[in-house]
CSV table of C-alpha atoms and ligand atoms in Angstrom, one decimal:
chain,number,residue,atom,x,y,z
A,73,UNK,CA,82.1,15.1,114.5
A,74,UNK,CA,80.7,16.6,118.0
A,75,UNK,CA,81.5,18.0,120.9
A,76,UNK,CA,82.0,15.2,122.4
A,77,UNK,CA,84.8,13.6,120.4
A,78,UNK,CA,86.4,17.1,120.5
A,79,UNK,CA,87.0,16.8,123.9
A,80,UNK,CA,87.9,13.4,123.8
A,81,UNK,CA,91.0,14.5,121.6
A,82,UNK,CA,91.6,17.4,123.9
A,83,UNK,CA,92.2,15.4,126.3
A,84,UNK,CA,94.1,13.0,124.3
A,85,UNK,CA,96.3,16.1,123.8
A,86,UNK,CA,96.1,17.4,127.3
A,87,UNK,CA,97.1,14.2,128.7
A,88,UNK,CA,100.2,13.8,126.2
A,89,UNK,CA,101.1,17.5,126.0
A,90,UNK,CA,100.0,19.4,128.9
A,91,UNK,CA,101.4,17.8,132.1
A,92,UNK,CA,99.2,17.7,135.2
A,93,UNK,CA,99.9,21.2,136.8
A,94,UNK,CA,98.4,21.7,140.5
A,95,UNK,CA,98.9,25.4,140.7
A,96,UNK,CA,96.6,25.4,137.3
A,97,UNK,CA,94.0,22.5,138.5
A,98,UNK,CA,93.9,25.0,142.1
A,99,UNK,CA,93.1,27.5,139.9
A,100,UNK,CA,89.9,25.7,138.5
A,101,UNK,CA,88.7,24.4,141.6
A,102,UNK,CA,88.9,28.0,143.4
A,103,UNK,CA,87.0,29.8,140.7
A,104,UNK,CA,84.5,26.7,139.9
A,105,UNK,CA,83.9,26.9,143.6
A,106,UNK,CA,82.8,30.4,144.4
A,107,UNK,CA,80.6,30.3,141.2
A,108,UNK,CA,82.9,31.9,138.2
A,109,UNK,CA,81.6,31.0,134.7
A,110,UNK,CA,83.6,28.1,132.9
A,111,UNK,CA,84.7,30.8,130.3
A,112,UNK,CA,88.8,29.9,131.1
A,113,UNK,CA,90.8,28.8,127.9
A,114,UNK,CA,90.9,25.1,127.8
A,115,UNK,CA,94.7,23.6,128.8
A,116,UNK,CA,95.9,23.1,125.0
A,117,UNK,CA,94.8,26.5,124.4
A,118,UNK,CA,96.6,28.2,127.3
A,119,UNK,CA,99.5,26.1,126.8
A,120,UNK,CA,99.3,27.7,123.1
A,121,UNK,CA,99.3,31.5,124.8
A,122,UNK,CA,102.2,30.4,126.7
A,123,UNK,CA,104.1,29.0,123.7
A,124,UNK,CA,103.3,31.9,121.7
A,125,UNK,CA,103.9,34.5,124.6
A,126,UNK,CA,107.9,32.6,124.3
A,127,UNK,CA,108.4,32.9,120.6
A,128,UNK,CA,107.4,36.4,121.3
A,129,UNK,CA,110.3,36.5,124.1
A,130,UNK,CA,107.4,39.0,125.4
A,131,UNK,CA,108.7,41.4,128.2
A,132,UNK,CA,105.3,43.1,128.7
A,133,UNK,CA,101.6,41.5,128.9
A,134,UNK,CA,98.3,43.2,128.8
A,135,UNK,CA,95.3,40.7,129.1
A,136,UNK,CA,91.5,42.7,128.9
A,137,UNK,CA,89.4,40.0,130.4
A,138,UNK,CA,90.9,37.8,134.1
A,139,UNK,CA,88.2,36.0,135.1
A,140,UNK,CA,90.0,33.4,137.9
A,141,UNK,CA,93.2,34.5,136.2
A,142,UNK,CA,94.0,30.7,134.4
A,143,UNK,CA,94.7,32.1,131.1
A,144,UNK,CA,96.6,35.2,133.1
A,145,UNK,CA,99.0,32.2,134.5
A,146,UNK,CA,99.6,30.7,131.7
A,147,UNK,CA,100.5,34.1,129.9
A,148,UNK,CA,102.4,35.2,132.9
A,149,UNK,CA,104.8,32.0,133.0
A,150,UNK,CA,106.1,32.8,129.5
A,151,UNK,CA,107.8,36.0,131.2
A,152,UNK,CA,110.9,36.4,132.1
A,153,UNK,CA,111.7,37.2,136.0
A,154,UNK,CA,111.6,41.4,135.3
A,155,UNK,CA,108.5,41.1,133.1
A,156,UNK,CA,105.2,42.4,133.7
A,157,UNK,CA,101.5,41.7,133.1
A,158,UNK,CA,99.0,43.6,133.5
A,159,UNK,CA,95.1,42.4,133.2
A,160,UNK,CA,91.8,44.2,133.1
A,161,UNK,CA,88.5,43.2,135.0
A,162,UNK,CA,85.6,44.5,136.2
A,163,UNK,CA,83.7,42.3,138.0
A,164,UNK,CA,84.9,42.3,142.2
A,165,UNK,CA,84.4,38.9,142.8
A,166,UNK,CA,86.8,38.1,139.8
A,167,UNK,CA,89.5,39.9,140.3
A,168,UNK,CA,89.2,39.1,143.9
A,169,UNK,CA,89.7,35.4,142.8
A,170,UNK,CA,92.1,36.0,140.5
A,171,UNK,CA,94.4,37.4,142.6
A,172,UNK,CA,94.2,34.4,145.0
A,173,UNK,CA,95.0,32.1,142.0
A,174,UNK,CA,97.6,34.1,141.3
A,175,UNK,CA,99.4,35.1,144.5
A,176,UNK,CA,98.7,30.6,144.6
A,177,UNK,CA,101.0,30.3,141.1
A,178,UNK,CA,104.0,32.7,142.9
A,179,UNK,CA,103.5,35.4,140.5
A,180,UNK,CA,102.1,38.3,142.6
A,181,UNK,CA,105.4,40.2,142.1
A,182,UNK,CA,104.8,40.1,137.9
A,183,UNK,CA,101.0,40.1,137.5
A,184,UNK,CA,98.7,43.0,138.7
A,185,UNK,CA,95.1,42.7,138.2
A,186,UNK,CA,93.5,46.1,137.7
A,187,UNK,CA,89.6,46.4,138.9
A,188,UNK,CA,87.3,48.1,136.6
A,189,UNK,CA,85.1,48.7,133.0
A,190,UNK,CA,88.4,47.7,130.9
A,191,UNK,CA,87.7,50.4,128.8
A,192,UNK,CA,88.6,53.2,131.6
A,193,UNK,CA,91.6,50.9,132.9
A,194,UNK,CA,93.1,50.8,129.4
A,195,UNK,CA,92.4,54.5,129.6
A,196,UNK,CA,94.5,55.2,132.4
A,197,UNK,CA,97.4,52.3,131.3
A,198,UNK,CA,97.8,54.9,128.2
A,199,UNK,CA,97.6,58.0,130.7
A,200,UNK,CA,99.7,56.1,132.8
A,201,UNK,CA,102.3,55.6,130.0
A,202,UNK,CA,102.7,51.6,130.5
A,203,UNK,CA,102.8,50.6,127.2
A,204,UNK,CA,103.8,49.6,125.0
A,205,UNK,CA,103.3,45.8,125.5
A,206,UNK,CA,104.9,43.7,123.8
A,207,UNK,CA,101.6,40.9,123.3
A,208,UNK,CA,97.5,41.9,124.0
A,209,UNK,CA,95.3,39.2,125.0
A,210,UNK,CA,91.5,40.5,124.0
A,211,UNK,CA,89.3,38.5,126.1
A,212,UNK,CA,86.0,40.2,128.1
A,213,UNK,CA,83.0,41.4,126.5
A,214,UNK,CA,83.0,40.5,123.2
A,215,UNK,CA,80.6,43.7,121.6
A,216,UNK,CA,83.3,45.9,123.3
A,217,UNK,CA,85.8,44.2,121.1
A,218,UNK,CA,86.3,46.5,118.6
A,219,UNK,CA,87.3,49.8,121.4
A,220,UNK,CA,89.8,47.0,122.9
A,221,UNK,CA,91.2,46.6,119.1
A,222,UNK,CA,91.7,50.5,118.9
A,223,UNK,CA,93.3,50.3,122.5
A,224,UNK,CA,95.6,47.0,121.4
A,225,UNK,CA,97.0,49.4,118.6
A,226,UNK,CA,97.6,52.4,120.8
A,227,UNK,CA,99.3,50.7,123.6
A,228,UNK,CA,101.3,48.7,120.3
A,229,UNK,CA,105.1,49.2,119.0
A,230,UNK,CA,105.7,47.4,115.8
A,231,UNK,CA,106.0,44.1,116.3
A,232,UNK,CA,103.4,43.6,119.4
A,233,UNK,CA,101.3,40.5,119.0
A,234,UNK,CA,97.2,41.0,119.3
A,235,UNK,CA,95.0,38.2,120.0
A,236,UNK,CA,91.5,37.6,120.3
A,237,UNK,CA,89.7,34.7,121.9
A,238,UNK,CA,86.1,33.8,120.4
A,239,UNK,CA,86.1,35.2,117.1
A,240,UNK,CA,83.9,32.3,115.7
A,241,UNK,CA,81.2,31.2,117.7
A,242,UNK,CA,80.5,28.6,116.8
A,243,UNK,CA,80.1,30.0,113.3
A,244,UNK,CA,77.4,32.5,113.9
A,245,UNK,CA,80.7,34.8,113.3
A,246,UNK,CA,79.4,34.9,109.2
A,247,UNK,CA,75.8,35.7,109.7
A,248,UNK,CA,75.6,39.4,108.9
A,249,UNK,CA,72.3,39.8,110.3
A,250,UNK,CA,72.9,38.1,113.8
A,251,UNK,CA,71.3,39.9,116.3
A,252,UNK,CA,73.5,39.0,118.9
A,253,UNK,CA,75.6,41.9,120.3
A,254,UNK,CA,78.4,39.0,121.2
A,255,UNK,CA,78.6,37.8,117.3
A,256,UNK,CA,78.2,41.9,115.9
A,257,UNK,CA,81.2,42.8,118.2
A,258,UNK,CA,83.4,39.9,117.1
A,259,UNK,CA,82.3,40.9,112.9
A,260,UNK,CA,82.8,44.6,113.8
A,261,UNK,CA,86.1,43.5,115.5
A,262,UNK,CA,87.4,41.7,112.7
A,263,UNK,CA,86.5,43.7,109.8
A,264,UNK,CA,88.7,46.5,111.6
A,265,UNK,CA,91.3,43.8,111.8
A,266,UNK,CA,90.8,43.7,108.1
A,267,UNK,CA,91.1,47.2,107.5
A,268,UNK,CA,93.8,48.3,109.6
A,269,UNK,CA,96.7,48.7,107.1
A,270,UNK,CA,99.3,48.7,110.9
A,271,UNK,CA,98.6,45.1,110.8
A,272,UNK,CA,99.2,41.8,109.7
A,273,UNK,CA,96.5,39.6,110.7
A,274,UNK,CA,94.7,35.7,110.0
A,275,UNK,CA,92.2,34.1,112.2
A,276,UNK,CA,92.1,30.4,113.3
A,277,UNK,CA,88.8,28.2,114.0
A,278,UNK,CA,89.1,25.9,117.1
A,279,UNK,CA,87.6,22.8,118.0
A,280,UNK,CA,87.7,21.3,121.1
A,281,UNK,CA,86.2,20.7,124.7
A,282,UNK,CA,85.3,24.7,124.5
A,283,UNK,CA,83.2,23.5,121.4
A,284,UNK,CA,83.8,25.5,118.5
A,285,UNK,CA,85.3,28.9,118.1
A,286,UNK,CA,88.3,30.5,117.1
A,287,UNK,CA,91.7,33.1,117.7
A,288,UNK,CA,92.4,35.9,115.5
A,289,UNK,CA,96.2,37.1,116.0
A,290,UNK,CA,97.8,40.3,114.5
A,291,UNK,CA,101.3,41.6,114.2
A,292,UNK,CA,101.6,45.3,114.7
A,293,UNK,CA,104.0,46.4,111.6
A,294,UNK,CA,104.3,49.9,112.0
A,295,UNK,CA,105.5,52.0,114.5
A,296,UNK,CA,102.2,53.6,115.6
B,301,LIG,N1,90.8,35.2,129.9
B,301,LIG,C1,90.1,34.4,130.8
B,301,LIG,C2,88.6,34.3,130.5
B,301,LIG,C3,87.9,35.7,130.6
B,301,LIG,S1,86.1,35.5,130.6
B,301,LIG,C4,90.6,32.9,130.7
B,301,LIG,O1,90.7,32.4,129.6
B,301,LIG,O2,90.9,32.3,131.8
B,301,LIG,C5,85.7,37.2,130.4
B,301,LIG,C6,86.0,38.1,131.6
B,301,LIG,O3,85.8,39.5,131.1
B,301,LIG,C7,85.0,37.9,132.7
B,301,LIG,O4,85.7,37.7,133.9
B,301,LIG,C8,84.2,39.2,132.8
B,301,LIG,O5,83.9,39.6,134.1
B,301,LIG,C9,85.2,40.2,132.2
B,301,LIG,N2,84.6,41.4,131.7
B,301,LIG,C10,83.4,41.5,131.1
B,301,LIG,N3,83.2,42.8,130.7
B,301,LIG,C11,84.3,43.5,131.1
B,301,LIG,C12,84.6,44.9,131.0
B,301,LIG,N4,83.8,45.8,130.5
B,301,LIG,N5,85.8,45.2,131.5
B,301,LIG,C13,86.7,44.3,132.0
B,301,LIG,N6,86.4,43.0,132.1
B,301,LIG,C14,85.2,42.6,131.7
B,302,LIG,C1,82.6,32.0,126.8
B,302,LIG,C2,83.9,31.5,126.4
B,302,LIG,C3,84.9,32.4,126.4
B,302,LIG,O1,86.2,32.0,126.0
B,302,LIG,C4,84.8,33.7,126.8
B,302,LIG,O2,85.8,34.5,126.7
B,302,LIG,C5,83.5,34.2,127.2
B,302,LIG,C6,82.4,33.3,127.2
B,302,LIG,C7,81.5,31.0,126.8
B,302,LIG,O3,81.7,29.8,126.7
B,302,LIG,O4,80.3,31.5,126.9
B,303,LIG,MG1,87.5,33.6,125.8
């Protein structure tokens, strides 16, 4: 199997399942075009968010990583009218975008994209007293991953969803003695997951035109 035929099949899937969506294909183009890194969630995947974001009849949204803001749209669309979602960057230029492709999709009034090293933004959310959200999307820097898992469960009530994007990588995720700061912040990240009795947690390995990786995704079941 290779990369290749994955994304053959993703698209298969796309094509079948994920109707053609302008606002989302703007989004692409805007971001691809001023230079932002192809890091977006793949359509299936964001469609996934979405579906899981409605099971979840999620009121509140926090998302720690924008980039353009594609999986932010996809997240935000599961809300209902009086919902909110609030995500985290740091880089200028992304946010910047982000909030184009955003303001683009018609859902300026719902999403606000807060500049800044998430980990001082999530600081001031909790200051702030925004939380508790109702589903986390863990998605920036991937060695800061386990401060963002201690941040998930603060700003948590029981029964907030936690997910995590790129908890594989492409398997280096079970080599102990990686020196990559990337696949140490993932293990670190979920051997808390592991640990934490407030949760209820399983991890998922993808395949696809993003090559291979994986979500983990944790219930909060206690009231913290
Ligand atoms: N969730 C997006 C992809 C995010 S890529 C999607 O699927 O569409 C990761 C993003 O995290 C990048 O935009 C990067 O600038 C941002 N990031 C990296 N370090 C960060 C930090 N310390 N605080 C906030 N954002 C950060
Ligand atoms: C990459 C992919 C991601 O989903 C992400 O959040 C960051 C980086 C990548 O392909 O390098
Ligand atoms: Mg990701």
């Amino acid at each position: 199997m290779t990369h290749k035929q994955w994304t053959e099949v993703d698209r298969y899937i796309t094509d079948l399942l994920v109707p053609p969506d302008p606002v989302l294909n703007a989004t692409l183009q805007a971001s691809d075009a001023v230079g932002l890194p192809p890091h977006n969630v793949s359509p299936n995947q964001g469609k996934l968010l979405m579906l899981l974001a409605l099971i979840h009849r999620a009121r509140t949204i926090l998302e720690i990583g924008t980039l353009g803001g594609y999986s932010t749209i996809w997240l935000a669309r599961a809300l209902p009218t009086d919902g909110r979602l609030i995500t985290l960057e740091s880089n200028p230029q992304h946010a910047e975008v982000a909030r184009e492709n955003i303001a683009r999709a018609g859902l300026a009034d719902i999403v606000q994209v807060r500049l800044g090293p998430a980990i001082d933004t999530l600081s001031q959310l909790a200051t702030e007293g925004q939380h508790p959200f109702d589903l986390i999307f863990i998605d920036a820097d991937k060695p800061s991953n386990p401060e963002y898992f201690a941040w998930a469960l603060k700003l948590s009530r029981r029964g907030s969803l936690i997910i995590a994007d790129n908890v594989v990588r492409n398997g280096a995720v079970i080599e102990a003695n990686s020196v990559d700061p990337n696949v140490q912040g993932v293990r670190r990240f979920n051997e808390l997951l592991s640990a934490e009795t407030r949760v209820s947690a399983t991890a998922i390995q993808t395949v696809g035109s993003k090559g291979y990786d994986g979500f983990a995704i944790a219930v909060v079941t206690s009231d913290n």
